[in-house]
mmCIF file of C-alpha atoms and ligand atoms in Angstrom:
data_model
loop_
_atom_site.group_PDB
_atom_site.id
_atom_site.type_symbol
_atom_site.label_atom_id
_atom_site.label_comp_id
_atom_site.label_asym_id
_atom_site.label_seq_id
_atom_site.Cartn_x
_atom_site.Cartn_y
_atom_site.Cartn_z
ATOM 1 C CA UNK A 1 66.491 -16.213 144.248
ATOM 2 C CA UNK A 2 63.064 -16.870 145.471
ATOM 3 C CA UNK A 3 60.226 -14.907 143.830
ATOM 4 C CA UNK A 4 59.209 -13.233 146.969
ATOM 5 C CA UNK A 5 62.295 -11.617 147.501
ATOM 6 C CA UNK A 6 62.675 -10.201 144.283
ATOM 7 C CA UNK A 7 58.809 -8.841 144.287
ATOM 8 C CA UNK A 8 60.068 -7.540 148.001
ATOM 9 C CA UNK A 9 63.053 -5.669 145.942
ATOM 10 C CA UNK A 10 61.101 -4.069 143.448
ATOM 11 C CA UNK A 11 58.747 -3.067 145.883
ATOM 12 C CA UNK A 12 61.118 -1.653 147.723
ATOM 13 C CA UNK A 13 63.098 0.397 144.947
ATOM 14 C CA UNK A 14 60.104 2.213 143.641
ATOM 15 C CA UNK A 15 58.976 3.225 147.074
ATOM 16 C CA UNK A 16 62.354 4.074 147.677
ATOM 17 C CA UNK A 17 62.377 5.556 144.179
ATOM 18 C CA UNK A 18 59.723 7.461 143.789
ATOM 19 C CA UNK A 19 59.811 9.317 147.625
ATOM 20 C CA UNK A 20 63.931 10.310 145.758
ATOM 21 C CA UNK A 21 61.161 11.343 142.451
ATOM 22 C CA UNK A 22 58.337 12.971 144.850
ATOM 23 C CA UNK A 23 61.492 15.576 145.851
ATOM 24 C CA UNK A 24 63.175 15.952 142.951
ATOM 25 C CA UNK A 25 59.943 17.065 141.168
ATOM 26 C CA UNK A 26 58.083 18.978 144.458
ATOM 27 C CA UNK A 27 60.291 21.128 145.241
ATOM 28 C CA UNK A 28 61.554 24.500 142.508
ATOM 29 C CA UNK A 29 64.920 23.781 143.122
ATOM 30 C CA UNK A 30 65.418 25.873 139.751
ATOM 31 C CA UNK A 31 64.043 28.988 138.312
ATOM 32 C CA UNK A 32 62.227 28.586 134.928
ATOM 33 C CA UNK A 33 65.415 29.053 132.577
ATOM 34 C CA UNK A 34 64.847 32.316 130.364
ATOM 35 C CA UNK A 35 67.538 31.387 128.097
ATOM 36 C CA UNK A 36 68.139 28.371 125.338
ATOM 37 C CA UNK A 37 71.711 27.693 127.462
ATOM 38 C CA UNK A 38 70.342 27.600 130.153
ATOM 39 C CA UNK A 39 67.189 25.098 129.035
ATOM 40 C CA UNK A 40 70.274 23.149 128.412
ATOM 41 C CA UNK A 41 71.748 22.949 131.464
ATOM 42 C CA UNK A 42 68.682 22.482 132.886
ATOM 43 C CA UNK A 43 68.522 19.099 130.379
ATOM 44 C CA UNK A 44 72.068 18.492 132.252
ATOM 45 C CA UNK A 45 71.536 18.200 135.667
ATOM 46 C CA UNK A 46 67.878 16.763 135.655
ATOM 47 C CA UNK A 47 69.608 13.714 133.127
ATOM 48 C CA UNK A 48 72.221 13.477 135.955
ATOM 49 C CA UNK A 49 68.909 13.524 138.772
ATOM 50 C CA UNK A 50 67.277 10.725 136.871
ATOM 51 C CA UNK A 51 70.543 8.790 137.381
ATOM 52 C CA UNK A 52 71.001 9.034 140.648
ATOM 53 C CA UNK A 53 67.126 8.337 141.172
ATOM 54 C CA UNK A 54 67.995 4.842 139.589
ATOM 55 C CA UNK A 55 70.651 4.200 141.091
ATOM 56 C CA UNK A 56 69.504 5.607 144.690
ATOM 57 C CA UNK A 57 66.638 2.980 144.572
ATOM 58 C CA UNK A 58 68.875 0.272 144.396
ATOM 59 C CA UNK A 59 70.860 0.554 147.081
ATOM 60 C CA UNK A 60 68.091 1.775 148.499
ATOM 61 C CA UNK A 61 65.713 -1.813 147.694
ATOM 62 C CA UNK A 62 69.277 -3.855 148.676
ATOM 63 C CA UNK A 63 70.529 -2.598 151.758
ATOM 64 C CA UNK A 64 66.797 -2.101 153.176
ATOM 65 C CA UNK A 65 65.775 -5.629 152.026
ATOM 66 C CA UNK A 66 69.182 -7.008 153.637
ATOM 67 C CA UNK A 67 68.373 -4.863 157.277
ATOM 68 C CA UNK A 68 65.400 -6.432 157.111
ATOM 69 C CA UNK A 69 65.874 -10.170 156.197
ATOM 70 C CA UNK A 70 69.396 -10.969 157.206
ATOM 71 C CA UNK A 71 69.692 -9.530 160.596
ATOM 72 C CA UNK A 72 71.424 -11.223 163.473
ATOM 73 C CA UNK A 73 69.003 -13.214 165.469
ATOM 74 C CA UNK A 74 69.628 -11.991 169.053
ATOM 75 C CA UNK A 75 70.032 -15.364 170.198
ATOM 76 C CA UNK A 76 72.306 -16.055 166.876
ATOM 77 C CA UNK A 77 76.238 -15.358 168.356
ATOM 78 C CA UNK A 78 77.712 -17.702 165.390
ATOM 79 C CA UNK A 79 79.992 -15.747 162.238
ATOM 80 C CA UNK A 80 78.958 -16.088 158.810
ATOM 81 C CA UNK A 81 79.617 -18.076 156.888
ATOM 82 C CA UNK A 82 83.724 -16.812 154.843
ATOM 83 C CA UNK A 83 83.210 -14.107 151.456
ATOM 84 C CA UNK A 84 85.221 -14.095 148.780
ATOM 85 C CA UNK A 85 85.396 -12.282 145.652
ATOM 86 C CA UNK A 86 82.793 -12.191 142.741
ATOM 87 C CA UNK A 87 84.266 -11.426 140.040
ATOM 88 C CA UNK A 88 81.781 -11.569 137.889
ATOM 89 C CA UNK A 89 79.742 -9.030 140.206
ATOM 90 C CA UNK A 90 82.656 -6.567 140.176
ATOM 91 C CA UNK A 91 83.104 -6.456 136.836
ATOM 92 C CA UNK A 92 79.347 -5.813 136.461
ATOM 93 C CA UNK A 93 79.652 -2.870 139.458
ATOM 94 C CA UNK A 94 82.884 -1.225 137.386
ATOM 95 C CA UNK A 95 80.974 -1.620 133.887
ATOM 96 C CA UNK A 96 78.123 0.410 134.794
ATOM 97 C CA UNK A 97 79.614 3.009 136.079
ATOM 98 C CA UNK A 98 82.264 3.510 133.790
ATOM 99 C CA UNK A 99 79.618 3.457 131.336
ATOM 100 C CA UNK A 100 77.282 6.219 133.091
ATOM 101 C CA UNK A 101 79.806 8.725 133.904
ATOM 102 C CA UNK A 102 80.902 8.852 130.144
ATOM 103 C CA UNK A 103 77.392 9.396 129.087
ATOM 104 C CA UNK A 104 76.909 12.134 131.673
ATOM 105 C CA UNK A 105 80.805 13.505 130.864
ATOM 106 C CA UNK A 106 79.545 13.369 127.096
ATOM 107 C CA UNK A 107 76.481 15.333 127.769
ATOM 108 C CA UNK A 108 77.879 18.185 129.841
ATOM 109 C CA UNK A 109 80.732 18.419 127.421
ATOM 110 C CA UNK A 110 78.088 18.941 124.228
ATOM 111 C CA UNK A 111 76.054 21.478 126.259
ATOM 112 C CA UNK A 112 79.700 23.666 126.852
ATOM 113 C CA UNK A 113 80.299 23.737 123.729
ATOM 114 C CA UNK A 114 76.898 24.632 122.782
ATOM 115 C CA UNK A 115 76.262 26.908 124.888
ATOM 116 C CA UNK A 116 79.674 28.293 123.746
ATOM 117 C CA UNK A 117 78.898 28.816 119.931
ATOM 118 C CA UNK A 118 77.837 31.786 119.104
ATOM 119 C CA UNK A 119 75.061 32.148 116.779
ATOM 120 C CA UNK A 120 74.959 34.301 114.015
ATOM 121 C CA UNK A 121 73.808 38.712 114.084
ATOM 122 C CA UNK A 122 75.853 38.579 117.815
ATOM 123 C CA UNK A 123 74.816 40.909 119.757
ATOM 124 C CA UNK A 124 77.830 42.788 121.873
ATOM 125 C CA UNK A 125 77.240 44.030 124.988
ATOM 126 C CA UNK A 126 80.268 45.797 127.108
ATOM 127 C CA UNK A 127 79.137 45.301 130.652
ATOM 128 C CA UNK A 128 81.299 47.242 133.577
ATOM 129 C CA UNK A 129 81.594 46.346 137.411
ATOM 130 C CA UNK A 130 81.912 48.486 139.553
ATOM 131 C CA UNK A 131 81.705 48.649 143.272
ATOM 132 C CA UNK A 132 78.389 48.942 143.427
ATOM 133 C CA UNK A 133 76.601 49.612 140.126
ATOM 134 C CA UNK A 134 76.452 46.639 136.739
ATOM 135 C CA UNK A 135 76.173 49.348 133.561
ATOM 136 C CA UNK A 136 75.614 48.024 129.987
ATOM 137 C CA UNK A 137 76.685 49.834 127.255
ATOM 138 C CA UNK A 138 76.070 49.136 123.360
ATOM 139 C CA UNK A 139 78.469 49.273 120.367
ATOM 140 C CA UNK A 140 75.582 48.177 117.854
ATOM 141 C CA UNK A 141 74.244 51.738 119.331
ATOM 142 C CA UNK A 142 77.004 54.654 119.467
ATOM 143 C CA UNK A 143 78.343 53.183 123.066
ATOM 144 C CA UNK A 144 75.063 54.065 124.824
ATOM 145 C CA UNK A 145 74.668 53.214 128.288
ATOM 146 C CA UNK A 146 72.210 51.610 130.010
ATOM 147 C CA UNK A 147 72.077 51.430 133.839
ATOM 148 C CA UNK A 148 69.298 47.687 132.823
ATOM 149 C CA UNK A 149 70.377 45.237 130.960
ATOM 150 C CA UNK A 150 68.053 44.952 128.237
ATOM 151 C CA UNK A 151 68.058 42.810 125.746
ATOM 152 C CA UNK A 152 66.082 41.247 122.795
ATOM 153 C CA UNK A 153 64.408 37.309 122.755
ATOM 154 C CA UNK A 154 66.040 35.036 120.349
ATOM 155 C CA UNK A 155 69.483 36.926 119.646
ATOM 156 C CA UNK A 156 73.038 35.496 120.064
ATOM 157 C CA UNK A 157 74.297 38.399 122.726
ATOM 158 C CA UNK A 158 77.908 38.181 123.615
ATOM 159 C CA UNK A 159 78.080 40.077 127.549
ATOM 160 C CA UNK A 160 82.188 41.284 127.181
ATOM 161 C CA UNK A 161 83.217 42.420 131.126
ATOM 162 C CA UNK A 162 85.619 44.255 132.929
ATOM 163 C CA UNK A 163 85.508 45.173 136.426
ATOM 164 C CA UNK A 164 87.068 49.058 137.230
ATOM 165 C CA UNK A 165 87.885 47.698 140.911
ATOM 166 C CA UNK A 166 87.684 44.154 142.412
ATOM 167 C CA UNK A 167 86.314 40.848 140.943
ATOM 168 C CA UNK A 168 82.618 41.054 141.281
ATOM 169 C CA UNK A 169 80.588 37.881 139.144
ATOM 170 C CA UNK A 170 77.717 38.546 137.001
ATOM 171 C CA UNK A 171 74.445 36.079 137.266
ATOM 172 C CA UNK A 172 70.907 36.236 136.659
ATOM 173 C CA UNK A 173 69.659 33.218 137.736
ATOM 174 C CA UNK A 174 66.973 32.545 134.616
ATOM 175 C CA UNK A 175 70.297 32.493 132.168
ATOM 176 C CA UNK A 176 71.658 30.016 134.385
ATOM 177 C CA UNK A 177 75.142 31.367 134.244
ATOM 178 C CA UNK A 178 77.873 32.842 135.928
ATOM 179 C CA UNK A 179 81.142 34.924 135.269
ATOM 180 C CA UNK A 180 83.534 37.160 137.219
ATOM 181 C CA UNK A 181 84.739 39.976 136.145
ATOM 182 C CA UNK A 182 88.421 40.885 137.090
ATOM 183 C CA UNK A 183 90.305 43.303 137.463
ATOM 184 C CA UNK A 184 92.786 44.001 134.561
ATOM 185 C CA UNK A 185 91.621 40.759 132.292
ATOM 186 C CA UNK A 186 88.132 40.997 129.594
ATOM 187 C CA UNK A 187 85.932 37.684 130.683
ATOM 188 C CA UNK A 188 82.551 36.787 128.412
ATOM 189 C CA UNK A 189 80.105 34.941 128.196
ATOM 190 C CA UNK A 190 76.887 33.834 125.948
ATOM 191 C CA UNK A 191 73.590 34.612 126.480
ATOM 192 C CA UNK A 192 70.333 33.676 123.959
ATOM 193 C CA UNK A 193 67.009 34.586 125.813
ATOM 194 C CA UNK A 194 64.222 32.894 124.460
ATOM 195 C CA UNK A 195 61.440 34.148 127.877
ATOM 196 C CA UNK A 196 60.431 38.045 127.560
ATOM 197 C CA UNK A 197 60.253 39.435 131.066
ATOM 198 C CA UNK A 198 62.473 40.827 133.929
ATOM 199 C CA UNK A 199 65.214 38.709 135.456
ATOM 200 C CA UNK A 200 67.529 40.052 138.542
ATOM 201 C CA UNK A 201 71.307 41.069 137.802
ATOM 202 C CA UNK A 202 73.455 39.797 141.327
ATOM 203 C CA UNK A 203 77.192 40.377 142.010
ATOM 204 C CA UNK A 204 77.377 37.508 143.664
ATOM 205 C CA UNK A 205 81.286 37.764 144.860
ATOM 206 C CA UNK A 206 81.528 39.312 147.510
ATOM 207 C CA UNK A 207 83.164 42.875 147.046
ATOM 208 C CA UNK A 208 82.766 45.250 149.700
ATOM 209 C CA UNK A 209 80.585 47.230 152.016
ATOM 210 C CA UNK A 210 78.291 47.545 149.385
ATOM 211 C CA UNK A 211 77.920 43.848 148.148
ATOM 212 C CA UNK A 212 74.258 43.171 148.980
ATOM 213 C CA UNK A 213 73.055 46.449 147.023
ATOM 214 C CA UNK A 214 74.659 45.484 143.547
ATOM 215 C CA UNK A 215 72.196 44.424 141.724
ATOM 216 C CA UNK A 216 70.101 45.475 138.680
ATOM 217 C CA UNK A 217 67.599 43.910 136.046
ATOM 218 C CA UNK A 218 67.970 42.013 132.826
ATOM 219 C CA UNK A 219 65.251 42.825 131.206
ATOM 220 C CA UNK A 220 63.471 40.674 127.790
ATOM 221 C CA UNK A 221 61.591 42.707 124.664
ATOM 222 C CA UNK A 222 60.730 41.671 121.472
ATOM 223 C CA UNK A 223 62.926 42.060 118.953
ATOM 224 C CA UNK A 224 60.750 44.926 117.680
ATOM 225 C CA UNK A 225 61.114 46.663 121.363
ATOM 226 C CA UNK A 226 64.367 46.577 121.813
ATOM 227 C CA UNK A 227 65.279 47.531 118.671
ATOM 228 C CA UNK A 228 62.406 50.527 119.357
ATOM 229 C CA UNK A 229 64.451 51.254 122.981
ATOM 230 C CA UNK A 230 67.850 51.265 120.823
ATOM 231 C CA UNK A 231 66.485 54.116 118.760
ATOM 232 C CA UNK A 232 64.647 56.094 120.883
ATOM 233 C CA UNK A 233 68.040 55.859 123.060
ATOM 234 C CA UNK A 234 70.664 56.961 120.572
ATOM 235 C CA UNK A 235 68.475 59.305 119.534
ATOM 236 C CA UNK A 236 69.026 61.234 123.358
ATOM 237 C CA UNK A 237 72.639 60.792 122.924
ATOM 238 C CA UNK A 238 72.884 62.061 119.554
ATOM 239 C CA UNK A 239 70.639 65.023 119.600
ATOM 240 C CA UNK A 240 71.923 68.585 118.816
ATOM 241 C CA UNK A 241 71.419 69.606 122.618
ATOM 242 C CA UNK A 242 75.421 69.531 124.189
ATOM 243 C CA UNK A 243 73.429 69.796 127.524
ATOM 244 C CA UNK A 244 74.828 66.430 129.452
ATOM 245 C CA UNK A 245 71.314 65.605 131.826
ATOM 246 C CA UNK A 246 72.668 65.062 135.521
ATOM 247 C CA UNK A 247 70.145 62.644 136.041
ATOM 248 C CA UNK A 248 70.545 61.041 133.326
ATOM 249 C CA UNK A 249 74.563 60.336 134.605
ATOM 250 C CA UNK A 250 72.968 59.955 138.454
ATOM 251 C CA UNK A 251 71.031 56.720 136.928
ATOM 252 C CA UNK A 252 73.290 55.389 133.955
ATOM 253 C CA UNK A 253 75.871 54.715 137.074
ATOM 254 C CA UNK A 254 73.704 53.442 139.039
ATOM 255 C CA UNK A 255 74.290 56.014 142.193
ATOM 256 C CA UNK A 256 70.466 54.928 143.872
ATOM 257 C CA UNK A 257 72.246 51.756 144.321
ATOM 258 C CA UNK A 258 74.207 52.934 147.276
ATOM 259 C CA UNK A 259 72.212 56.605 148.123
ATOM 260 C CA UNK A 260 68.954 57.761 148.614
ATOM 261 C CA UNK A 261 67.450 60.377 146.609
ATOM 262 C CA UNK A 262 64.232 61.961 146.511
ATOM 263 C CA UNK A 263 64.285 63.079 143.410
ATOM 264 C CA UNK A 264 65.468 60.184 142.028
ATOM 265 C CA UNK A 265 63.102 57.789 143.341
ATOM 266 C CA UNK A 266 66.690 55.868 145.151
ATOM 267 C CA UNK A 267 66.377 54.012 147.918
ATOM 268 C CA UNK A 268 70.390 52.718 148.710
ATOM 269 C CA UNK A 269 71.372 53.070 151.944
ATOM 270 C CA UNK A 270 74.674 52.073 151.921
ATOM 271 C CA UNK A 271 76.121 55.807 151.518
ATOM 272 C CA UNK A 272 75.335 59.396 152.425
ATOM 273 C CA UNK A 273 71.493 59.989 152.473
ATOM 274 C CA UNK A 274 71.498 62.192 149.344
ATOM 275 C CA UNK A 275 68.707 64.384 150.247
ATOM 276 C CA UNK A 276 70.275 65.390 153.437
ATOM 277 C CA UNK A 277 73.808 67.189 151.414
ATOM 278 C CA UNK A 278 72.835 70.508 152.477
ATOM 279 C CA UNK A 279 73.251 69.290 155.956
ATOM 280 C CA UNK A 280 76.309 67.699 155.428
ATOM 281 C CA UNK A 281 77.712 70.644 154.066
ATOM 282 C CA UNK A 282 77.127 72.353 156.857
ATOM 283 C CA UNK A 283 78.397 69.887 159.008
ATOM 284 C CA UNK A 284 81.574 69.640 157.128
ATOM 285 C CA UNK A 285 81.737 73.631 157.201
ATOM 286 C CA UNK A 286 82.166 73.868 153.566
ATOM 287 C CA UNK A 287 79.791 75.888 150.819
ATOM 288 C CA UNK A 288 77.812 73.064 149.011
ATOM 289 C CA UNK A 289 78.516 73.014 145.604
ATOM 290 C CA UNK A 290 81.844 72.684 146.499
ATOM 291 C CA UNK A 291 81.185 70.060 149.026
ATOM 292 C CA UNK A 292 79.029 67.896 146.034
ATOM 293 C CA UNK A 293 82.062 68.024 143.589
ATOM 294 C CA UNK A 294 84.927 67.003 146.024
ATOM 295 C CA UNK A 295 82.876 64.829 147.824
ATOM 296 C CA UNK A 296 82.537 62.819 144.194
ATOM 297 C CA UNK A 297 86.314 63.642 143.176
ATOM 298 C CA UNK A 298 87.895 62.800 146.844
ATOM 299 C CA UNK A 299 85.194 60.690 148.381
ATOM 300 C CA UNK A 300 87.311 60.241 151.723
ATOM 301 C CA UNK A 301 88.339 63.462 152.343
ATOM 302 C CA UNK A 302 84.985 64.165 154.029
ATOM 303 C CA UNK A 303 83.281 60.919 155.770
ATOM 304 C CA UNK A 304 79.493 61.701 157.568
ATOM 305 C CA UNK A 305 79.366 60.608 160.906
ATOM 306 C CA UNK A 306 77.955 56.945 160.411
ATOM 307 C CA UNK A 307 79.728 56.424 157.238
ATOM 308 C CA UNK A 308 82.795 54.128 156.477
ATOM 309 C CA UNK A 309 85.777 55.512 154.424
ATOM 310 C CA UNK A 310 86.768 53.464 151.282
ATOM 311 C CA UNK A 311 83.793 52.582 150.343
ATOM 312 C CA UNK A 312 82.886 54.776 147.729
ATOM 313 C CA UNK A 313 85.051 53.922 145.056
ATOM 314 C CA UNK A 314 87.893 56.546 144.586
ATOM 315 C CA UNK A 315 87.980 56.544 140.635
ATOM 316 C CA UNK A 316 84.321 57.093 140.216
ATOM 317 C CA UNK A 317 84.339 61.063 139.803
ATOM 318 C CA UNK A 318 87.967 60.334 137.719
ATOM 319 C CA UNK A 319 85.491 58.162 135.813
ATOM 320 C CA UNK A 320 83.380 61.086 134.375
ATOM 321 C CA UNK A 321 84.290 63.640 131.778
ATOM 322 C CA UNK A 322 84.203 67.300 133.189
ATOM 323 C CA UNK A 323 80.662 67.684 131.592
ATOM 324 C CA UNK A 324 78.947 64.567 133.457
ATOM 325 C CA UNK A 325 80.365 65.806 136.504
ATOM 326 C CA UNK A 326 79.078 69.034 136.534
ATOM 327 C CA UNK A 327 75.795 67.697 134.993
ATOM 328 C CA UNK A 328 75.862 65.295 138.208
ATOM 329 C CA UNK A 329 76.900 68.160 140.859
ATOM 330 C CA UNK A 330 74.142 70.708 139.379
ATOM 331 C CA UNK A 331 71.412 67.857 139.449
ATOM 332 C CA UNK A 332 72.328 67.133 143.077
ATOM 333 C CA UNK A 333 72.648 70.503 144.454
ATOM 334 C CA UNK A 334 69.370 71.402 142.757
ATOM 335 C CA UNK A 335 67.650 67.899 144.094
ATOM 336 C CA UNK A 336 68.685 67.852 147.718
ATOM 337 C CA UNK A 337 67.906 71.708 148.377
ATOM 338 C CA UNK A 338 64.158 70.948 147.147
ATOM 339 C CA UNK A 339 64.495 67.696 149.361
HETATM 340 CU CU1 CUA B 1 79.882 43.261 142.767
HETATM 341 CU CU2 CUA B 1 79.484 42.151 144.956
#
């Protein structure tokens, strides 16, 4: 092979590799990781991308060089010389990909097993998905429930997930992993948050009319701030005052994901506007309080024109305790009268 050919191949390969590397690096393909698991997943992706760019450069160099050098001239009507196999070349192009694919397999297996390995002092959080809301409860804090996923930085967190109705899927892009919640099954996901901040929690399995609004937030806080939050919430839960706050029931069940209610700062558009409950009750020719209670317990009994049946989960009312239901009804009645 002539020196000039090698130089041309090298130049074409470097240019092609440079363009591919620029595309890989310049565009924000992935969010900045916020968990150790996501960091390892990102490493695996970059490991594969680098291998791909090297292979792309070699193939592009050989292809472009061949097109430029060996193409048939307009007056060349002869067939080329017959070519038989080249054993050495075939061995090389079998062994190299075998090594590369095996390396990718090993890196992936190591990352998967390390990502699944729970650390010490695991924080367990029970995740409940239902149309169309997430709720998170902390067995460590006597079952304290929150509509926002609060997590301490640096601690191994095990999410234990259930669904009340259909299949949903839990996804925080910055945590790099997705996990389905399946009715009748318990699924788990391990996360070790390593960056402070607020990140979106997204349902990534089409689960009904309100799928697109089935979102909340994950807040990663310092361990001290988390302990303080847990204490303040636990104190509120176990306070001797037996009255249940309707506002808390509304918030913890993420009613605002689907409904508008000015008093709660909720702006959901999937279900009826709860600020208009008195008008709806009048249309349904029912007293306001029993109308509100019936609409929670038997959501299909009366469907406000412009909205759809079977969107509000029929199990929602029965999943509340009697005091919670009463508090929610009173809260909605008084808030909507003001609104
Ligand atoms: Cu739940 Cu989509």
